[in-house]
Coordinates of C-alpha atoms and ligand atoms in Angstrom, one line a residue:
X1278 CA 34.9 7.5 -47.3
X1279 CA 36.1 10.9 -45.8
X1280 CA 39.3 12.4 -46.6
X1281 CA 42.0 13.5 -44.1
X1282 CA 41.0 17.0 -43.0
X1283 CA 37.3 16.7 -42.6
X1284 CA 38.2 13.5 -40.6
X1285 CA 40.3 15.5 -38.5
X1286 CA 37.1 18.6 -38.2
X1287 CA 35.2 16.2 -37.3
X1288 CA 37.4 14.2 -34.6
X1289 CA 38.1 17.9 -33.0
X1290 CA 34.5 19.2 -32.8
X1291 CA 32.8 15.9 -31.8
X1292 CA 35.6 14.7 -29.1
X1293 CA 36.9 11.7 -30.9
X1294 CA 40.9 13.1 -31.3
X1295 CA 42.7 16.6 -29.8
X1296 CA 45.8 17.9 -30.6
X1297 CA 48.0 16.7 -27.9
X1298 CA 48.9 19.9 -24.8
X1299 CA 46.5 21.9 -27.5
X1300 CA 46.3 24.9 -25.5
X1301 CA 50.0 25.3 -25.5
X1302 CA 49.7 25.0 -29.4
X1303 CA 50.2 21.1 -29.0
X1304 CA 53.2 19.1 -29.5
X1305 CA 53.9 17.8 -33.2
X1306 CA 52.4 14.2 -33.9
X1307 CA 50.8 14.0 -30.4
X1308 CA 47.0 13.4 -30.1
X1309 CA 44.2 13.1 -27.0
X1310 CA 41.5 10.9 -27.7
X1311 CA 38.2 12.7 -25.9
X1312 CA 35.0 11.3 -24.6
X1313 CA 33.9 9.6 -28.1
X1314 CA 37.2 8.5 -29.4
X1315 CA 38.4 6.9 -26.5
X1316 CA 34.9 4.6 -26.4
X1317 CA 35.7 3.9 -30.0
X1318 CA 39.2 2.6 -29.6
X1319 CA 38.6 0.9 -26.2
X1320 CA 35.5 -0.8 -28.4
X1321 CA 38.0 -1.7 -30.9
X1322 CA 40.3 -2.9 -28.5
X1323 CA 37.6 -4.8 -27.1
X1324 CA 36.4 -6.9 -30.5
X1325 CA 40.3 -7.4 -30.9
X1326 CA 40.9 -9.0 -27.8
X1327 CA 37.5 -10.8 -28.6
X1328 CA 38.8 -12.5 -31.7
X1329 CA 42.1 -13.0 -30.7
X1330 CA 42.2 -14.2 -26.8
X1331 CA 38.5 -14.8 -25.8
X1332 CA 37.3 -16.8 -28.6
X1333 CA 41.1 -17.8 -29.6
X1334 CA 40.6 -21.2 -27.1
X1335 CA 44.6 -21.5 -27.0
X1336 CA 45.7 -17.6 -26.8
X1337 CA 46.7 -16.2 -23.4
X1338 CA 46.7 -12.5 -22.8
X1339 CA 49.4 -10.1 -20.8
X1340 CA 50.0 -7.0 -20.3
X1341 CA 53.8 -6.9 -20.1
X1342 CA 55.9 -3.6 -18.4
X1343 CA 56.9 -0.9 -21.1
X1344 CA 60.8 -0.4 -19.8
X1345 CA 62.4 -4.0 -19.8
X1346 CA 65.8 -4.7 -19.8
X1347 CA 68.0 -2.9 -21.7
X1348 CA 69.5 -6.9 -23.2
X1349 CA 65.7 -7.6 -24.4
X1350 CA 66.7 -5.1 -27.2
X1351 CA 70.3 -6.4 -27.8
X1352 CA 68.2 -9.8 -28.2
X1353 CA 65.5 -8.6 -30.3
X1354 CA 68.2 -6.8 -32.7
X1355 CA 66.8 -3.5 -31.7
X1356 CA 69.8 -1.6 -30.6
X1357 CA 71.5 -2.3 -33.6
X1358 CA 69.3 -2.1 -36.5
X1359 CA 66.2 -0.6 -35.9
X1360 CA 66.7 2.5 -37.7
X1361 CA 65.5 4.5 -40.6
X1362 CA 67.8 5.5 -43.5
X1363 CA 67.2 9.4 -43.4
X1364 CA 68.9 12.6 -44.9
X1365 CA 69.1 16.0 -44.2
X1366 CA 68.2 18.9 -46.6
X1367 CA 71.0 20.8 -46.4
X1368 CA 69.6 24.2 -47.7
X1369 CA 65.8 24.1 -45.3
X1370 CA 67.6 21.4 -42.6
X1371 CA 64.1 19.5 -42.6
X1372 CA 64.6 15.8 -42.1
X1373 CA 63.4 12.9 -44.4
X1374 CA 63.4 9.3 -45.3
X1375 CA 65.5 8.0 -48.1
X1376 CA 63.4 5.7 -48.9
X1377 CA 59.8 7.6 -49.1
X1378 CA 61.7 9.9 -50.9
X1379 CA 62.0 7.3 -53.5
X1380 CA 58.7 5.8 -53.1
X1381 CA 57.3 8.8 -53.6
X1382 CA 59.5 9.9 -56.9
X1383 CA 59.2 6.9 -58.7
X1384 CA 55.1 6.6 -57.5
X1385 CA 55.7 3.2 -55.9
X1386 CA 57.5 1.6 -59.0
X1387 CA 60.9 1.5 -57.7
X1388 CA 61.0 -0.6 -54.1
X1389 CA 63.5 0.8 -51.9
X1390 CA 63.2 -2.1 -49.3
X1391 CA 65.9 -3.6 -51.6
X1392 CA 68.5 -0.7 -52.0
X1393 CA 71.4 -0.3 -49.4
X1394 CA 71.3 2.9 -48.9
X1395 CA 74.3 3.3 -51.0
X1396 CA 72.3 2.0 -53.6
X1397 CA 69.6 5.1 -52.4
X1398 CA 71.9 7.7 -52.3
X1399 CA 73.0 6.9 -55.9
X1400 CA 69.5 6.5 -56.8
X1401 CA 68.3 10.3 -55.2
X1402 CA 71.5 11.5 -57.0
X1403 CA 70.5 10.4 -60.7
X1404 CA 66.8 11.2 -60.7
X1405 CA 67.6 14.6 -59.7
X1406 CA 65.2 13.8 -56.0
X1407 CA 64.7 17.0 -54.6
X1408 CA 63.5 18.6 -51.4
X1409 CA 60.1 18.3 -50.9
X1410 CA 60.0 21.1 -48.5
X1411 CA 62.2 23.5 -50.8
X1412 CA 62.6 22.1 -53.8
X1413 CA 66.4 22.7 -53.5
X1414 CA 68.8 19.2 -54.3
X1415 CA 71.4 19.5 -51.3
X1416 CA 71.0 16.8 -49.5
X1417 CA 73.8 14.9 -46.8
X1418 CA 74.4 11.7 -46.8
X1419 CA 72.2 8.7 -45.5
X1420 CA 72.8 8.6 -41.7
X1421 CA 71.0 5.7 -40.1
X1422 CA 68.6 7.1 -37.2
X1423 CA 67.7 4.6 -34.6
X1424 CA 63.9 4.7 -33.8
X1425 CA 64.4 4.2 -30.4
X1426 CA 63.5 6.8 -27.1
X1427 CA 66.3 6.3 -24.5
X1428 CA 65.9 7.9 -21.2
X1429 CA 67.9 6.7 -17.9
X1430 CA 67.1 4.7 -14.7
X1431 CA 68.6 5.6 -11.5
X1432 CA 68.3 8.0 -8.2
X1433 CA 71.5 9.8 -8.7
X1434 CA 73.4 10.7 -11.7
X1435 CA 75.9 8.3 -11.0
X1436 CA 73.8 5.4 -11.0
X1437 CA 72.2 6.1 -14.3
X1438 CA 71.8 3.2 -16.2
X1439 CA 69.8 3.5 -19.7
X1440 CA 66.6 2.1 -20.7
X1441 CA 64.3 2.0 -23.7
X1442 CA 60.7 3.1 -24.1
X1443 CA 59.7 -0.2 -26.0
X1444 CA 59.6 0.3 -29.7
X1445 CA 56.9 -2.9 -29.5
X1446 CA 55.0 -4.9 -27.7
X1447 CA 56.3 -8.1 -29.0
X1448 CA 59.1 -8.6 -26.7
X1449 CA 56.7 -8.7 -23.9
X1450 CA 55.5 -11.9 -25.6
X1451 CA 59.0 -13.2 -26.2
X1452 CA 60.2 -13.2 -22.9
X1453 CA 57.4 -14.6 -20.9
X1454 CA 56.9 -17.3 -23.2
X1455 CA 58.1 -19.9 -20.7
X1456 CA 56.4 -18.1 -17.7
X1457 CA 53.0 -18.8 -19.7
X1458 CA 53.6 -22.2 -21.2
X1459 CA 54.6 -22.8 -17.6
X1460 CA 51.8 -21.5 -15.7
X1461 CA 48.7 -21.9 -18.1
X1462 CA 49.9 -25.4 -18.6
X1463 CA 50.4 -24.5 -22.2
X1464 CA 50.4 -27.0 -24.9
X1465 CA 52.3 -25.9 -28.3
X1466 CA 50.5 -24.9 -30.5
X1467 CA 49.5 -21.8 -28.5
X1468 CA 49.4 -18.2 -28.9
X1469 CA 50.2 -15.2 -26.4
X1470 CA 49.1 -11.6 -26.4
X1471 CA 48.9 -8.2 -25.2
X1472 CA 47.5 -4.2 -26.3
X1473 CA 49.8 -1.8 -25.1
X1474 CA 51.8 1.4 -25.6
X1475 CA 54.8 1.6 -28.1
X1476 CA 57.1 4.6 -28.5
X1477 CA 59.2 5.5 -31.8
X1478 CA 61.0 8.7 -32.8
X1479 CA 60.0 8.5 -36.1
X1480 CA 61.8 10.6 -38.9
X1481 CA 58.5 11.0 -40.9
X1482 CA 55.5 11.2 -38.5
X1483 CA 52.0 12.8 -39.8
X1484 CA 49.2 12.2 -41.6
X1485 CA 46.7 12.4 -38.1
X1486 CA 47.5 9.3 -36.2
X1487 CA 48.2 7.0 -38.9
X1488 CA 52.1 7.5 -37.6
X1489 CA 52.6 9.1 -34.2
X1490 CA 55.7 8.8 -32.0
X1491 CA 53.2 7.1 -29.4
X1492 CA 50.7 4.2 -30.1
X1493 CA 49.2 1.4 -28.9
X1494 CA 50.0 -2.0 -30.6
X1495 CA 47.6 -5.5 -30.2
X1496 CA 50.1 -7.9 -31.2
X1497 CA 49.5 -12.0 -31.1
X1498 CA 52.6 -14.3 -31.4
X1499 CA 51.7 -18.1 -32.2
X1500 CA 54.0 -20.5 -31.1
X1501 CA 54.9 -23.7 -33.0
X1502 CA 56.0 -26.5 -34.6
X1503 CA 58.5 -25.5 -37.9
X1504 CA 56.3 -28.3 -39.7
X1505 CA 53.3 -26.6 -39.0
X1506 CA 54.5 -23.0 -39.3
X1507 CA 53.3 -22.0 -43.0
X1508 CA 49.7 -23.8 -42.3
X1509 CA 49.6 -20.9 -39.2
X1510 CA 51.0 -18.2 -41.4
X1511 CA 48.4 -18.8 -43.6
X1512 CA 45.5 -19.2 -41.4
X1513 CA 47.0 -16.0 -39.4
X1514 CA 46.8 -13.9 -42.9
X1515 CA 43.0 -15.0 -42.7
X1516 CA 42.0 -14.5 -39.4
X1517 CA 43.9 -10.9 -39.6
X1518 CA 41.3 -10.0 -42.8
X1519 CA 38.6 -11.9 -41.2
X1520 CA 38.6 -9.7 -37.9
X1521 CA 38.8 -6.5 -40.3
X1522 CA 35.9 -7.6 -42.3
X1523 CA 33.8 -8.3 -39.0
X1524 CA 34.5 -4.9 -38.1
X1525 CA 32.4 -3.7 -41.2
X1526 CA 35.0 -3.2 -43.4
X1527 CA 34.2 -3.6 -47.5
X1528 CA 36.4 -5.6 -48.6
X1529 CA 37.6 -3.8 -51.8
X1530 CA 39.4 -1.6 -49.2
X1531 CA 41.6 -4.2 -48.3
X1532 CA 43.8 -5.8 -49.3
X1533 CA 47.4 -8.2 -48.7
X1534 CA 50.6 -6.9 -49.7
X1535 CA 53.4 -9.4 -49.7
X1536 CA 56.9 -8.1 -48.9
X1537 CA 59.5 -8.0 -51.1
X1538 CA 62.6 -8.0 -48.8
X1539 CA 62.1 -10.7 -45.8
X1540 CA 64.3 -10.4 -42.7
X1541 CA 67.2 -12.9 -42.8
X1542 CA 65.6 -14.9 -40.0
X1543 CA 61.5 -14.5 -41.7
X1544 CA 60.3 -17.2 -43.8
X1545 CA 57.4 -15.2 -45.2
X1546 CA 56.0 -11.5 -44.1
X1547 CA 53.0 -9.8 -45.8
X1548 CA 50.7 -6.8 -44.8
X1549 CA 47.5 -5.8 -44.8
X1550 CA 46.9 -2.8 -46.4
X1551 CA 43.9 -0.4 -46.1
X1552 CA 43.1 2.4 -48.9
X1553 CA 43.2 5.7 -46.5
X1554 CA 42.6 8.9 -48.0
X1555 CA 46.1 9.5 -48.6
X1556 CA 46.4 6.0 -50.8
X1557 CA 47.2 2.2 -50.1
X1558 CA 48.9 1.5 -46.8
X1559 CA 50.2 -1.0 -44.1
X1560 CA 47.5 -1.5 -41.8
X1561 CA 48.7 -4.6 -40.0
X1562 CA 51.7 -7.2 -40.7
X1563 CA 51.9 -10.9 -40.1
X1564 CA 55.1 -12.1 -40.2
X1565 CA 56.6 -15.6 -40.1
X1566 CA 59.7 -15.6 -38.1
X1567 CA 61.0 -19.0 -37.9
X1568 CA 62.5 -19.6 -34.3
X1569 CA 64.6 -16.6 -34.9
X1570 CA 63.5 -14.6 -31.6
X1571 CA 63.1 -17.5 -28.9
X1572 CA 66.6 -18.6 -29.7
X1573 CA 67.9 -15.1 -29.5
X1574 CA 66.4 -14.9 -25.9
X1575 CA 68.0 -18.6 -25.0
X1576 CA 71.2 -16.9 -26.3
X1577 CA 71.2 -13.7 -24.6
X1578 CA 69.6 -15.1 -21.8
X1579 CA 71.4 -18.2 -21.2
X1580 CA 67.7 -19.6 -20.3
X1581 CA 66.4 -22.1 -22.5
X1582 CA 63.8 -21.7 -24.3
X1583 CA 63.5 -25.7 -25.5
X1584 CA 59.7 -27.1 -25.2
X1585 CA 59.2 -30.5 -24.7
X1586 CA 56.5 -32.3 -26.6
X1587 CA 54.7 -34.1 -23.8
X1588 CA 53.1 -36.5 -26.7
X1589 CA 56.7 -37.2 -29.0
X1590 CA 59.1 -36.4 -26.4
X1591 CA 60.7 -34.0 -29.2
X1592 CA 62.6 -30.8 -27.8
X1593 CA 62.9 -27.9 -30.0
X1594 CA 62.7 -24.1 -30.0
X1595 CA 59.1 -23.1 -31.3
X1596 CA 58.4 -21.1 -34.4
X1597 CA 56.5 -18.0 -34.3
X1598 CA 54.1 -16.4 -36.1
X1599 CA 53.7 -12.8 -35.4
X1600 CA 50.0 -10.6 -36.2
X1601 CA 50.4 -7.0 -35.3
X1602 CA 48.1 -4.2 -35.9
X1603 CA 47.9 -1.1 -34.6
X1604 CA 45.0 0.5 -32.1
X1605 CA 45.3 4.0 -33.5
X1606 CA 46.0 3.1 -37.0
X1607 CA 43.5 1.3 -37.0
X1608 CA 40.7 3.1 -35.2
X1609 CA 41.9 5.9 -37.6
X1610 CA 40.7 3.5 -40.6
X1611 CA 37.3 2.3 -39.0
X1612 CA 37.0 6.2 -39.1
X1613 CA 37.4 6.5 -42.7
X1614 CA 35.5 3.9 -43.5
X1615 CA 32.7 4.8 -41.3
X1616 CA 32.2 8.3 -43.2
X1617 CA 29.7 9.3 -45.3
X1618 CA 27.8 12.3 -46.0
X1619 CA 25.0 11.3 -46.7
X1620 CA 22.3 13.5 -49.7
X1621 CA 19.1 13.0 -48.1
X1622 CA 15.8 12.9 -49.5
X1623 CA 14.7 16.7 -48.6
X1624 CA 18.3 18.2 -50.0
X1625 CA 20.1 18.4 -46.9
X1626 CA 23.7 16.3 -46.5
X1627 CA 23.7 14.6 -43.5
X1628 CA 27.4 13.6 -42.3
X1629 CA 27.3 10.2 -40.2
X1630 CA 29.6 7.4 -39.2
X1631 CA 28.1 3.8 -40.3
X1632 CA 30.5 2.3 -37.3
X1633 CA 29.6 -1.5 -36.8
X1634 CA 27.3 -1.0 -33.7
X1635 CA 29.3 -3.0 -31.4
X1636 CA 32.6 -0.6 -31.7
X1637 CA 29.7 2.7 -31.9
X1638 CA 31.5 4.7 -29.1
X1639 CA 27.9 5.2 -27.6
X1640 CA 24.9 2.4 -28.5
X1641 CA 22.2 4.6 -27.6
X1642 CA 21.1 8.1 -27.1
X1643 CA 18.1 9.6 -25.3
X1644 CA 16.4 12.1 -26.0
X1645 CA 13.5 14.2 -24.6
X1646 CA 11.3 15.6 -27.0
X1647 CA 10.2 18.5 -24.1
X1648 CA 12.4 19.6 -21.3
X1649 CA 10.0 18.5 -18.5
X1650 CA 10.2 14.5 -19.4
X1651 CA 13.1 14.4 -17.3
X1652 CA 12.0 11.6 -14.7
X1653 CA 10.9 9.2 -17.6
X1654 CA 13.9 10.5 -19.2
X1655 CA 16.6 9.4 -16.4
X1656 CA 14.6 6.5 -15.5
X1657 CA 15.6 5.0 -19.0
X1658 CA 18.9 6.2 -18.5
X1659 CA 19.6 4.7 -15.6
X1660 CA 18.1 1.3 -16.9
X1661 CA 20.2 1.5 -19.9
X1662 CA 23.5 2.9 -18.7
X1663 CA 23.6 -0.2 -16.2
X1664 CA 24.3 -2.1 -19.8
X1665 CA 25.8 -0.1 -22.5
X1666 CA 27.4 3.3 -22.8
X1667 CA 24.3 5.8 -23.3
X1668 CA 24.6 9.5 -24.2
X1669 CA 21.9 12.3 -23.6
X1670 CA 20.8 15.1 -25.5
X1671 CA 17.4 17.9 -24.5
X1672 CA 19.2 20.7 -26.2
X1673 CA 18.0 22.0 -29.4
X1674 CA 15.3 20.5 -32.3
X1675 CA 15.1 17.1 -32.6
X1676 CA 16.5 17.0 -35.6
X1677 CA 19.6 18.9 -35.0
X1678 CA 20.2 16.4 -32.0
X1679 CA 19.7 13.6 -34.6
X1680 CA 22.4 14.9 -36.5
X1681 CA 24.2 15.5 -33.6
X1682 CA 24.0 11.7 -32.7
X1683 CA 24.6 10.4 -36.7
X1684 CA 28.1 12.5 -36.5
X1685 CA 29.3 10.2 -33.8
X1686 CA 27.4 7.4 -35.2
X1687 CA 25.6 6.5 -32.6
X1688 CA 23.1 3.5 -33.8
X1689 CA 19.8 4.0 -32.2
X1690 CA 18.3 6.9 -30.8
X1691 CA 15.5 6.9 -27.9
X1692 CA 13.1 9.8 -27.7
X1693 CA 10.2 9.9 -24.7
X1694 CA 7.2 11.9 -25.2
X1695 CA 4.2 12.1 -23.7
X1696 CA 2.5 8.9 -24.5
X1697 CA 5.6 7.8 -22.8
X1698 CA 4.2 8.8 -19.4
X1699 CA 1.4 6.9 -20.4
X1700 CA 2.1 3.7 -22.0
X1701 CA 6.0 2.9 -21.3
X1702 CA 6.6 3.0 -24.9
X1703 CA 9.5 5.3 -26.3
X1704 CA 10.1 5.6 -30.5
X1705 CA 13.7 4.1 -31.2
X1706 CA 15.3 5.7 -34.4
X1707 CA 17.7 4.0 -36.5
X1708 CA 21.7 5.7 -37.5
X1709 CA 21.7 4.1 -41.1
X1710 CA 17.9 4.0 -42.3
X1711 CA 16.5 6.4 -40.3
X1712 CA 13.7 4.6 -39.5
X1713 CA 11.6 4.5 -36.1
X1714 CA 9.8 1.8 -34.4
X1715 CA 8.0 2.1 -31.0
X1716 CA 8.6 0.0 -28.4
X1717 CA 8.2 -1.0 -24.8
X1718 CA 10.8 0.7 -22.4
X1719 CA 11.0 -3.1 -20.7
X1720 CA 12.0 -4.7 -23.8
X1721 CA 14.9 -1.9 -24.8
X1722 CA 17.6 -3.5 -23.0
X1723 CA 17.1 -7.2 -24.9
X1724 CA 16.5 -5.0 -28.3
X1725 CA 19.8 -2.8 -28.1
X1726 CA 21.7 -6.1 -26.7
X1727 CA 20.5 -7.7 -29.8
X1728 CA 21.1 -5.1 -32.3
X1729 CA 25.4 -4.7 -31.1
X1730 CA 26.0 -8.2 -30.7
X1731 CA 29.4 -9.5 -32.4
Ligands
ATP2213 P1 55.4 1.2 -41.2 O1 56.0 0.4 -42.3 O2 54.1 1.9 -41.4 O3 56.5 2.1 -40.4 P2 56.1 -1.1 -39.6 O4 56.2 -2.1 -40.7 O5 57.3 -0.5 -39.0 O6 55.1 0.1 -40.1 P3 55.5 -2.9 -37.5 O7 56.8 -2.7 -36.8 O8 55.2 -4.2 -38.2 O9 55.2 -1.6 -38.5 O10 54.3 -2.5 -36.5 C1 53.1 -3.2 -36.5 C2 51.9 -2.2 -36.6 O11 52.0 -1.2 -35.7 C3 51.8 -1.5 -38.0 O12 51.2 -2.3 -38.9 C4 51.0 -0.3 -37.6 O13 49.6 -0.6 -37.6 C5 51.5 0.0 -36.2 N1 52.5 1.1 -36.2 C6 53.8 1.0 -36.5 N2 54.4 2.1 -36.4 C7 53.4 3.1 -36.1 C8 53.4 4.5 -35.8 N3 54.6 5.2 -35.8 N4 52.3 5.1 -35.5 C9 51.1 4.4 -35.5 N5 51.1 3.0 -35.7 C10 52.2 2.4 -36.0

């Protein structure tokens, strides 16, 4: 497992993550993903919607609008309470959260989720909490910050109406949960979701992309009965590890973390958490939140959001049970996971990225072992790019390209020689054991489908 900065190295130098407007000496918690990063994610995204829609037999997917009306967050409780408790240092007027500044003081012993921010203040007060910027003690009071980006609708100035960039995806779900029961024919038990952009002005963003202001969100709501609710919750907590573990993850990396303080409407909430370089955190959340949001929507609304049971005639608001995880964070774990660098046998270090083959930004790379292969060379490219993403490489030893390839994990390398021109054979090297096996260019499609399957 890599830590943070050689993560980051790495992401810049191979193309998986820039510095967002880099050349203008980027803006703070923004990042590009380049050539390689945005096949990882996209391959992430892909084994996601996989699990979770595809081979989910009642799950529908959307892709809802970011800006939705402005009574979606009214609804959702958005307007009014999604904040963070935050304080300003009065001496260095850097901005931080009450609670991580507690988090962090007591080392995770002391759970602010349970203060009011009274309760906080009092808390910062007595244990002497300074700043962590300049270790000065003069701190204002909690203000609540609302997490929200406004910005305003209209063609002239006085028509300006505001709007919200959405802060998640979920409400997408919410409010076309009638418009897919409806035209999927839906049957309750079933589930709805979408991968899409969320936007919030976080007080405390950093560490890379593990919290950005921007991210994408693949979020699954479950619709149904209250009887059957924990039954879902409980199978949603398994298919959420389940999906991680397919992705290659070791499990001792992982693990569930239960909250403490539930929503007044949430039965039950618990995370996943994932043991980044920086220590134990939230990777994904499944929450249990009774019928809290579809009644909401009926309420604000005025539409009903009643389903009818076709089989007991019984009419009620369904229960949800919400899985959300993010894209970036967690294409930011699959990264730290996949490192290793590697003591090989000769004395050399080798750094490459054990990605599961099937999320591997690029499945195959071909190589020429001399410069004037390049008919053979493009003819396998051309066969192979018709099926998977295929990367190409004639400059330098074999061996640096080899290391080249292992740095962006690539799984199986293809070199053509000379015996190539004569026997349609090329030498296919393995990303984790190194190993190389010769085979016929005709069978290379059937062999690399077989070796990403998932
Ligand atoms: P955190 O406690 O880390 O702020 P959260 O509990 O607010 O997260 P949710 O609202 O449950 O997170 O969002 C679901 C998922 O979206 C999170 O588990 C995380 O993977 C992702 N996510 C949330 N906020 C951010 C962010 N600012 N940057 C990147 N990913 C995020």
């Amino acid at each position: 497992m890599g830590n943070f900065d050689k993560i980051v190295n790495l992401s810049k130098n191979r193309g998986f993550i820039f510095p967002g407007s880099d050349i203008y000496d980027g803006l703070a918690n923004t990042w590009d993903y380049g050539p390689v990063g945005v096949e990882l994610k996209n391959n992430i995204k892909r084994a996601w919607w996989k699990k979770f829609v595809q081979e989910a037999h009642n799950s529908f997917g959307i892709d809802a609008d970011i800006f939705m009306n402005s009574r979606v967050w009214d609804a959702s409780g958005h307007t009014a309470s999604f904040s963070d408790p935050k304080m300003d240092c009065k001496s260095c007027k850097t901005r931080h959260r009450a609670d991580n500044l507690i988090e962090e003081h007591s080392k995770g012993k002391v759970n602010p989720d349970l203060m009011t921010n009274e309760e906080m203040e009092k808390y910062i007060n007595e244990h002497h909490i300074c700043c962590p910027k300049c270790g000065k003690c003069d701190w204002t009071g909690i203000r609540n910050f609302n997490l929200m980006f406004s910005t305003s609708r209209g063609v002239t100035d006085e028509s300006q109406n505001l709007i919200y960039l959405r802060p998640e995806t979920a409400q997408g779900e919410f409010v076309n949960f009638l418009n897919v029961q409806r035209s999927m024919r839906a049957k309750v038990p079933f589930g709805i979701a979408q991968i899409g952009k969320a936007f919030r002005n976080e007080v405390t963003p950093g560490n890379f992309t593990f919290r950005t202001i921007e991210f994408e969100q693949m979020e699954h709501q479950w619709f149904c009965h209250a009887d059957e609710s924990m039954k879902y919750y409980e199978e949603y907590k398994k298919k959420a590890m389940d999906f991680l573990l397919s992705l290659g993850f070791n499990k001792e990396h992982l693990r569930y973390h239960d909250h403490d303080k539930l929503a007044h409407y949430a039965k039950a909430a618990c995370d996943i958490q994932y043991l980044y370089p920086i220590g134990w955190e939230e990777l994904n959340g499944i929450h249990h939140r009774g019928d809290w949001d579809l009644s909401r929507h009926q309420e604000f609304s005025g539409k009903s959001m009643l389903y009818l049971d076709p089989y007991t005639n019984e009419k009620y608001i369904p229960n949800v049970i919400e899985y959300s995880i993010g894209a970036d964070r967690l294409t930011l774990a699959v990264m730290c996971e996949a490192y290793e660098e590697e003591k090989l046998d000769n004395g050399e270090t080798r750094v490459v990225m054990h990605f599961h083959p099937a999320i591997a930004p690029y499945k195959v790379a071909i190589l020429p072992l001399q410069k004037n292969l390049s008919e053979k060379t493009m003819e396998v490219y051309s066969k192979l790019s018709k099926h998977f993403m295929v990367t190409y490489d004639e400059a330098g030893s074999i061996g640096k390209r080899y290391r080249r390839q292992d740095e962006i994990g690539t799984p199986m390398c293809v070199t053509i020689d000379f015996d190539t021109l004569e026997d349609n054979t090329v030498t296919v090297r393995d990303r984790d054991t190194m190993q190389q096996i010769r085979i016929k260019i005709d069978d290379l499609v059937d062999y690399v489908s077989e070796k990403i399957k998932y």
